[in-house]
């Protein structure tokens, strides 16, 4: 039975990658990262209270789809805010911590032993992500691509202030002009 649940999860993971990856271009990185987080939280709880194997398998598929969408779009969203020279390193670090988290989750499930309790513990961890994901800013790159230049400039200035960097005003004007031509 574990193999079937894993197959449902992995099929969902593939499906979620194909669904949420391309939709990020239309609806934004932030929104297509938030929706999977909500789905993950809901269906982690649904898996824990599932009355039969069929509900459990469907929830595993949806959890996989949401995880696929979250993992792709959160990495893209995070790395688009990082400078080009450090982007590869940041992406690798992100994937490393994802792997460490999966190993920790496996150890946690081994210790807990009751699969329902394990689902609730994982839902609790997902609740933490659910809380902070609403404060994540949209990708300035995506905003510029959508012609939302003022929003992008405002976010860029905010990030520059946090990083204690000064952005020349003409640089944002050049970015706006280039975006307008595209």
XYZ file of N, CA and C in Angstrom:
546
model
N 0.816 -1.195 0.000
C 0.000 0.000 0.000
C 0.865 1.267 0.000
N 2.006 1.200 0.666
C 2.895 2.365 0.704
C 3.370 2.739 -0.698
N 3.582 1.724 -1.544
C 4.038 1.991 -2.906
C 2.975 2.727 -3.707
N 1.711 2.366 -3.487
C 0.624 3.029 -4.203
C 0.500 4.487 -3.750
N 0.617 4.721 -2.448
C 0.559 6.091 -1.927
C 1.720 6.917 -2.477
N 2.893 6.324 -2.549
C 4.052 7.037 -3.093
C 3.860 7.338 -4.572
N 3.267 6.393 -5.306
C 2.986 6.616 -6.724
C 1.983 7.751 -6.904
N 0.945 7.792 -6.065
C -0.044 8.877 -6.128
C 0.637 10.219 -5.851
N 1.497 10.254 -4.853
C 2.207 11.486 -4.516
C 3.104 11.936 -5.667
N 3.888 11.018 -6.212
C 4.830 11.374 -7.277
C 4.107 11.778 -8.569
N 2.971 11.138 -8.850
C 2.178 11.528 -10.016
C 1.630 12.941 -9.809
N 1.193 13.225 -8.591
C 0.747 14.572 -8.262
C 1.879 15.583 -8.382
N 3.065 15.202 -7.943
C 4.233 16.078 -8.026
C 4.513 16.473 -9.474
N 4.480 15.499 -10.353
C 4.689 15.773 -11.777
C 3.580 16.663 -12.331
N 2.347 16.333 -11.987
C 1.200 17.124 -12.469
C 1.267 18.558 -11.956
N 1.577 18.723 -10.682
C 1.663 20.060 -10.093
C 2.752 20.898 -10.727
N 3.851 20.258 -11.076
C 4.934 20.981 -11.744
C 4.473 21.494 -13.101
N 3.728 20.662 -13.823
C 3.235 21.072 -15.138
C 2.108 22.096 -15.045
N 1.339 22.053 -13.965
C 0.218 22.994 -13.817
C 0.691 24.331 -13.268
N 1.388 24.307 -12.124
C 1.746 25.548 -11.446
C 2.943 26.263 -12.062
N 3.822 25.541 -12.743
C 4.978 26.182 -13.378
C 4.561 27.195 -14.432
N 3.825 26.765 -15.450
C 3.399 27.712 -16.488
C 2.410 28.775 -15.995
N 1.572 28.448 -15.021
C 0.607 29.455 -14.551
C 1.298 30.603 -13.823
N 2.521 30.394 -13.378
C 3.268 31.473 -12.720
C 3.519 32.622 -13.685
N 3.601 32.337 -14.974
C 3.810 33.386 -15.962
C 2.570 34.252 -16.120
N 1.404 33.668 -15.929
C 0.152 34.414 -16.092
C -0.305 35.105 -14.820
N -0.185 34.413 -13.689
C -0.770 34.911 -12.449
C 0.253 35.425 -11.440
N 1.515 35.290 -11.734
C 2.550 35.794 -10.834
C 3.152 34.700 -9.970
N 4.407 34.921 -9.603
C 5.131 33.940 -8.784
C 4.527 33.832 -7.382
N 4.152 34.972 -6.843
C 3.653 34.993 -5.463
C 2.353 34.202 -5.340
N 1.403 34.494 -6.192
C 0.108 33.823 -6.117
C 0.243 32.322 -6.374
N 1.082 31.942 -7.335
C 1.238 30.518 -7.630
C 2.161 29.823 -6.632
N 2.651 30.566 -5.665
C 3.332 29.960 -4.518
C 2.358 29.866 -3.346
N 1.471 30.833 -3.227
C 0.515 30.844 -2.118
C -0.560 29.765 -2.266
N -1.087 29.589 -3.455
C -2.155 28.599 -3.670
C -1.693 27.190 -3.287
N -0.516 26.741 -3.723
C -0.079 25.414 -3.286
C 0.111 25.289 -1.769
N 0.519 26.371 -1.117
C 0.685 26.326 0.341
C -0.664 26.067 1.017
N -1.694 26.743 0.535
C -3.038 26.540 1.083
C -3.490 25.094 0.833
N -3.276 24.615 -0.394
C -3.647 23.227 -0.715
C -2.883 22.228 0.155
N -1.600 22.480 0.349
C -0.797 21.583 1.199
C -1.349 21.510 2.615
N -1.655 22.646 3.188
C -2.178 22.657 4.553
C -3.512 21.921 4.641
N -4.421 22.224 3.725
C -5.742 21.587 3.755
C -5.633 20.078 3.575
N -4.873 19.651 2.577
C -4.867 18.228 2.261
C -3.934 17.408 3.146
N -3.009 18.046 3.852
C -2.276 17.323 4.910
C -3.245 16.943 6.026
N -4.159 17.851 6.343
C -5.169 17.566 7.371
C -6.169 16.538 6.849
N -6.600 16.693 5.590
C -7.541 15.735 4.998
C -6.945 14.334 4.998
N -5.667 14.221 4.684
C -5.021 12.899 4.692
C -5.051 12.294 6.090
N -4.896 13.129 7.107
C -4.920 12.630 8.483
C -6.283 12.161 8.937
N -7.332 12.766 8.418
C -8.692 12.385 8.823
C -9.391 11.521 7.781
N -8.676 11.094 6.760
C -9.302 10.337 5.677
C -9.979 9.073 6.216
N -11.241 8.879 5.840
C -11.986 7.728 6.357
C -11.668 6.423 5.635
N -11.085 6.537 4.442
C -10.759 5.311 3.695
C -9.538 5.550 2.809
N -9.093 4.498 2.183
C -7.866 4.562 1.394
C -8.035 5.432 0.150
N -9.247 5.519 -0.379
C -9.477 6.292 -1.595
C -9.313 7.795 -1.335
N -9.877 8.258 -0.244
C -9.715 9.672 0.127
C -8.239 9.951 0.412
N -7.582 9.007 1.052
C -6.153 9.176 1.353
C -5.333 9.282 0.060
N -5.616 8.438 -0.918
C -4.858 8.460 -2.180
C -5.098 9.758 -2.947
N -6.340 10.220 -2.975
C -6.635 11.481 -3.660
C -5.917 12.634 -2.946
N -5.938 12.604 -1.618
C -5.246 13.675 -0.878
C -3.739 13.602 -1.112
N -3.187 12.411 -1.218
C -1.754 12.290 -1.508
C -1.420 12.857 -2.893
N -2.300 12.614 -3.861
C -2.100 13.172 -5.195
C -2.108 14.702 -5.139
N -3.082 15.275 -4.437
C -3.193 16.735 -4.349
C -2.024 17.314 -3.552
N -1.607 16.626 -2.500
C -0.426 17.063 -1.742
C 0.802 17.082 -2.661
N 0.954 16.036 -3.463
C 2.071 15.989 -4.400
C 2.016 17.119 -5.417
N 0.804 17.369 -5.958
C 0.651 18.450 -6.946
C 0.980 19.805 -6.312
N 0.487 20.010 -5.107
C 0.750 21.276 -4.422
C 2.232 21.419 -4.089
N 2.847 20.328 -3.666
C 4.271 20.371 -3.338
C 5.101 20.681 -4.580
N 4.740 20.081 -5.706
C 5.447 20.359 -6.954
C 5.351 21.826 -7.338
N 4.151 22.377 -7.240
C 3.962 23.788 -7.559
C 4.667 24.708 -6.588
N 4.605 24.370 -5.317
C 5.254 25.208 -4.302
C 6.775 25.191 -4.474
N 7.316 24.026 -4.665
C 8.781 23.910 -4.731
C 9.344 24.660 -5.935
N 8.711 24.523 -7.077
C 9.191 25.217 -8.274
C 9.062 26.730 -8.105
N 7.870 27.183 -7.772
C 7.609 28.625 -7.761
C 8.266 29.335 -6.594
N 8.405 28.684 -5.456
C 9.085 29.355 -4.338
C 10.567 29.528 -4.635
N 11.160 28.558 -5.310
C 12.572 28.684 -5.678
C 12.754 29.806 -6.701
N 11.889 29.855 -7.690
C 11.974 30.909 -8.702
C 11.742 32.278 -8.057
N 10.717 32.369 -7.208
C 10.410 33.635 -6.548
C 11.587 34.118 -5.703
N 12.183 33.210 -4.977
C 13.316 33.587 -4.120
C 14.539 33.983 -4.943
N 14.847 33.209 -5.962
C 16.080 33.482 -6.710
C 15.961 34.704 -7.609
N 14.754 35.103 -7.973
C 14.620 36.308 -8.791
C 14.953 37.571 -7.999
N 14.985 37.485 -6.688
C 15.352 38.635 -5.851
C 16.842 38.656 -5.535
N 17.562 37.646 -5.998
C 18.987 37.544 -5.685
C 19.791 37.940 -6.915
N 20.913 38.585 -6.694
C 21.781 39.005 -7.796
C 22.236 37.832 -8.639
N 22.541 38.111 -9.877
C 22.904 37.071 -10.838
C 24.111 36.257 -10.381
N 25.082 36.906 -9.768
C 26.309 36.202 -9.379
C 26.073 35.188 -8.255
N 25.030 35.396 -7.456
C 24.777 34.503 -6.322
C 23.524 33.647 -6.507
N 22.888 33.759 -7.646
C 21.621 33.070 -7.888
C 21.774 31.544 -7.882
N 22.800 31.030 -8.527
C 23.007 29.573 -8.565
C 23.275 29.022 -7.175
N 24.083 29.725 -6.420
C 24.399 29.296 -5.057
C 23.135 29.275 -4.198
N 22.322 30.316 -4.304
C 21.092 30.388 -3.514
C 20.127 29.276 -3.887
N 20.033 28.980 -5.163
C 19.162 27.893 -5.614
C 19.644 26.551 -5.072
N 20.950 26.331 -5.096
C 21.514 25.090 -4.545
C 21.264 24.975 -3.045
N 21.443 26.074 -2.330
C 21.189 26.082 -0.880
C 19.715 25.779 -0.607
N 18.834 26.365 -1.393
C 17.397 26.119 -1.245
C 17.081 24.637 -1.427
N 17.639 24.036 -2.456
C 17.398 22.617 -2.704
C 18.027 21.738 -1.618
N 19.175 22.170 -1.099
C 19.822 21.416 -0.028
C 18.941 21.390 1.217
N 18.398 22.556 1.589
C 17.539 22.598 2.765
C 16.237 21.832 2.541
N 15.737 21.804 1.303
C 14.551 21.000 0.998
C 14.865 19.518 1.227
N 16.034 19.089 0.790
C 16.441 17.695 1.011
C 16.621 17.373 2.484
N 17.225 18.296 3.221
C 17.395 18.108 4.668
C 16.025 18.029 5.347
N 15.103 18.873 4.904
C 13.743 18.847 5.453
C 13.046 17.529 5.188
N 13.234 16.975 4.003
C 12.628 15.682 3.696
C 13.243 14.574 4.546
N 14.533 14.639 4.783
C 15.178 13.648 5.659
C 14.672 13.786 7.093
N 14.525 15.031 7.550
C 13.995 15.263 8.901
C 12.565 14.750 9.012
N 11.788 14.958 7.957
C 10.414 14.466 7.957
C 10.383 12.940 8.032
N 11.265 12.279 7.307
C 11.330 10.820 7.361
C 11.701 10.354 8.767
N 12.648 11.042 9.394
C 13.020 10.695 10.771
C 11.879 10.931 11.737
N 11.144 12.005 11.531
C 9.998 12.323 12.378
C 8.914 11.259 12.258
N 8.629 10.846 11.038
C 7.621 9.806 10.813
C 8.085 8.485 11.434
N 9.361 8.208 11.369
C 9.897 6.988 11.981
C 9.688 7.010 13.495
N 9.880 8.164 14.107
C 9.728 8.289 15.562
C 8.254 8.250 15.972
N 7.403 8.932 15.215
C 5.982 9.031 15.588
C 5.254 7.697 15.397
N 5.471 7.049 14.297
C 4.915 5.739 13.960
C 3.428 5.733 13.611
N 2.614 6.586 14.188
C 1.191 6.645 13.853
C 1.030 7.607 12.675
N 0.596 7.101 11.539
C 0.562 7.909 10.327
C -0.387 9.093 10.437
N -1.472 8.953 11.188
C -2.397 10.085 11.347
C -1.741 11.214 12.135
N -1.082 10.864 13.231
C -0.384 11.879 14.024
C 0.728 12.528 13.199
N 1.403 11.713 12.400
C 2.467 12.246 11.540
C 1.896 13.260 10.548
N 0.706 12.995 9.998
C 0.066 13.944 9.085
C -0.243 15.258 9.790
N -0.693 15.178 11.042
C -1.016 16.400 11.795
C 0.245 17.203 12.115
N 1.328 16.495 12.417
C 2.592 17.190 12.694
C 3.080 17.898 11.421
N 2.970 17.218 10.283
C 3.378 17.840 9.019
C 2.465 19.016 8.672
N 1.167 18.890 8.996
C 0.251 20.012 8.774
C 0.641 21.190 9.671
N 1.097 20.897 10.883
C 1.555 21.962 11.776
C 2.754 22.699 11.212
N 3.683 21.952 10.638
C 4.844 22.587 9.999
C 4.391 23.408 8.791
N 3.428 22.887 8.063
C 2.913 23.612 6.900
C 2.167 24.876 7.330
N 1.568 24.850 8.506
C 0.870 26.038 9.019
C 1.843 27.195 9.217
N 3.076 26.889 9.600
C 4.099 27.925 9.738
C 4.364 28.600 8.384
N 4.480 27.790 7.336
C 4.690 28.339 5.991
C 3.456 29.135 5.569
N 2.283 28.609 5.889
C 1.024 29.284 5.554
C 0.964 30.684 6.167
N 1.503 30.840 7.347
C 1.470 32.141 8.016
C 2.415 33.140 7.345
N 3.639 32.733 7.045
C 4.605 33.720 6.523
C 4.502 33.963 5.023
N 3.869 33.080 4.275
C 3.868 33.218 2.808
C 3.106 34.460 2.345
N 2.224 34.982 3.168
C 1.434 36.146 2.775
C 2.263 37.432 2.791
N 3.419 37.425 3.427
C 4.284 38.617 3.467
C 5.384 38.560 2.426
N 5.422 37.523 1.638
C 6.436 37.408 0.594
C 6.061 38.347 -0.555
N 6.996 39.182 -0.998
C 6.661 40.109 -2.096
C 6.632 39.394 -3.445
N 5.912 39.982 -4.373
C 5.875 39.473 -5.744
C 7.236 39.709 -6.387
N 7.522 38.967 -7.406
C 8.768 39.125 -8.147
C 8.736 40.438 -8.928
N 9.739 41.263 -8.718
C 9.834 42.523 -9.463
C 10.011 42.235 -10.956
N 10.700 41.178 -11.257
C 10.907 40.798 -12.658
C 9.569 40.481 -13.329
N 8.708 39.735 -12.626
C 7.394 39.411 -13.169
C 6.548 40.676 -13.304
N 6.586 41.533 -12.289
C 5.816 42.785 -12.350
C 6.246 43.634 -13.546
N 7.543 43.736 -13.778
C 8.041 44.497 -14.925
C 7.567 43.862 -16.240
N 7.601 42.548 -16.300
C 7.141 41.845 -17.498
C 5.664 42.050 -17.774
N 4.901 42.305 -16.721
C 3.459 42.541 -16.863
C 3.125 44.019 -17.073
N 4.156 44.867 -17.089
C 3.935 46.294 -17.275
C 3.527 47.017 -16.002
N 3.667 46.374 -14.868
C 3.321 46.991 -13.579
C 4.575 47.627 -12.992
N 5.023 48.673 -13.666
C 6.323 49.288 -13.414
C 6.381 49.986 -12.059
N 5.346 50.712 -11.705
C 5.352 51.431 -10.424
C 5.433 50.470 -9.241
N 4.676 49.383 -9.309
C 4.738 48.373 -8.239
C 6.138 47.780 -8.128
N 6.721 47.473 -9.290
C 8.064 46.894 -9.313
C 9.084 47.876 -8.740
N 9.003 49.137 -9.150
C 9.937 50.150 -8.655
C 9.807 50.325 -7.143
N 8.583 50.290 -6.660
C 8.345 50.432 -5.216
C 8.987 49.267 -4.448
N 8.809 48.055 -4.965
C 9.418 46.885 -4.313
C 10.940 46.925 -4.385
N 11.461 47.337 -5.522
C 12.921 47.417 -5.674
C 13.500 48.426 -4.687
N 12.835 49.568 -4.549
C 13.299 50.579 -3.573
C 13.233 50.034 -2.139
N 12.166 49.297 -1.838
C 12.013 48.724 -0.497
C 13.127 47.717 -0.202
N 13.412 46.858 -1.161
C 14.486 45.868 -0.988
C 15.835 46.560 -0.876
N 16.049 47.588 -1.677
C 17.305 48.339 -1.600
C 17.459 48.991 -0.228
N 16.381 49.513 0.331
C 16.433 50.125 1.661
C 16.759 49.083 2.727
N 16.170 47.909 2.607
C 16.460 46.828 3.561
C 17.933 46.435 3.488
N 18.464 46.392 2.262
C 19.869 46.023 2.049
C 20.828 47.196 2.212
N 20.286 48.362 2.559
C 21.078 49.584 2.753
C 21.887 49.930 1.500
N 21.212 49.863 0.361
C 21.825 50.212 -0.923
C 21.080 51.395 -1.525
N 21.796 52.191 -2.268
C 21.214 53.344 -2.953
C 21.074 52.994 -4.425
N 19.879 53.198 -4.947
C 19.635 52.953 -6.363
C 19.544 54.310 -7.058
N 20.371 54.525 -8.083
C 20.245 55.779 -8.842
C 18.867 55.849 -9.512
N 18.223 57.010 -9.432
C 16.878 57.156 -10.003
C 16.853 56.859 -11.495
N 17.917 57.229 -12.195
C 17.928 56.993 -13.636
C 17.968 55.500 -13.971
N 18.447 54.663 -13.044
C 18.477 53.227 -13.301
C 17.053 52.677 -13.391
N 16.187 53.091 -12.485
C 14.793 52.636 -12.530
C 14.081 53.183 -13.761
N 14.455 54.391 -14.193
C 13.879 54.950 -15.415
C 14.300 54.134 -16.627
N 15.576 53.694 -16.658
C 16.068 52.867 -17.757
C 15.332 51.527 -17.789
N 15.120 50.932 -16.618
C 14.400 49.660 -16.545
C 12.981 49.851 -17.055
N 12.347 50.939 -16.666
C 10.983 51.242 -17.127
C 10.950 51.424 -18.629
N 11.928 52.098 -19.190
C 11.977 52.341 -20.641
C 12.184 51.039 -21.397
N 13.058 50.192 -20.898
C 13.314 48.909 -21.560
C 12.061 48.041 -21.512
N 11.404 48.020 -20.360
C 10.186 47.232 -20.212
C 9.098 47.743 -21.140
N 9.010 49.066 -21.308
C 8.009 49.662 -22.172
C 8.231 49.231 -23.624
N 9.481 49.112 -24.038
C 9.791 48.724 -25.416
C 9.454 47.267 -25.685
N 9.552 46.446 -24.650
C 9.280 45.017 -24.811
C 7.797 44.814 -24.923
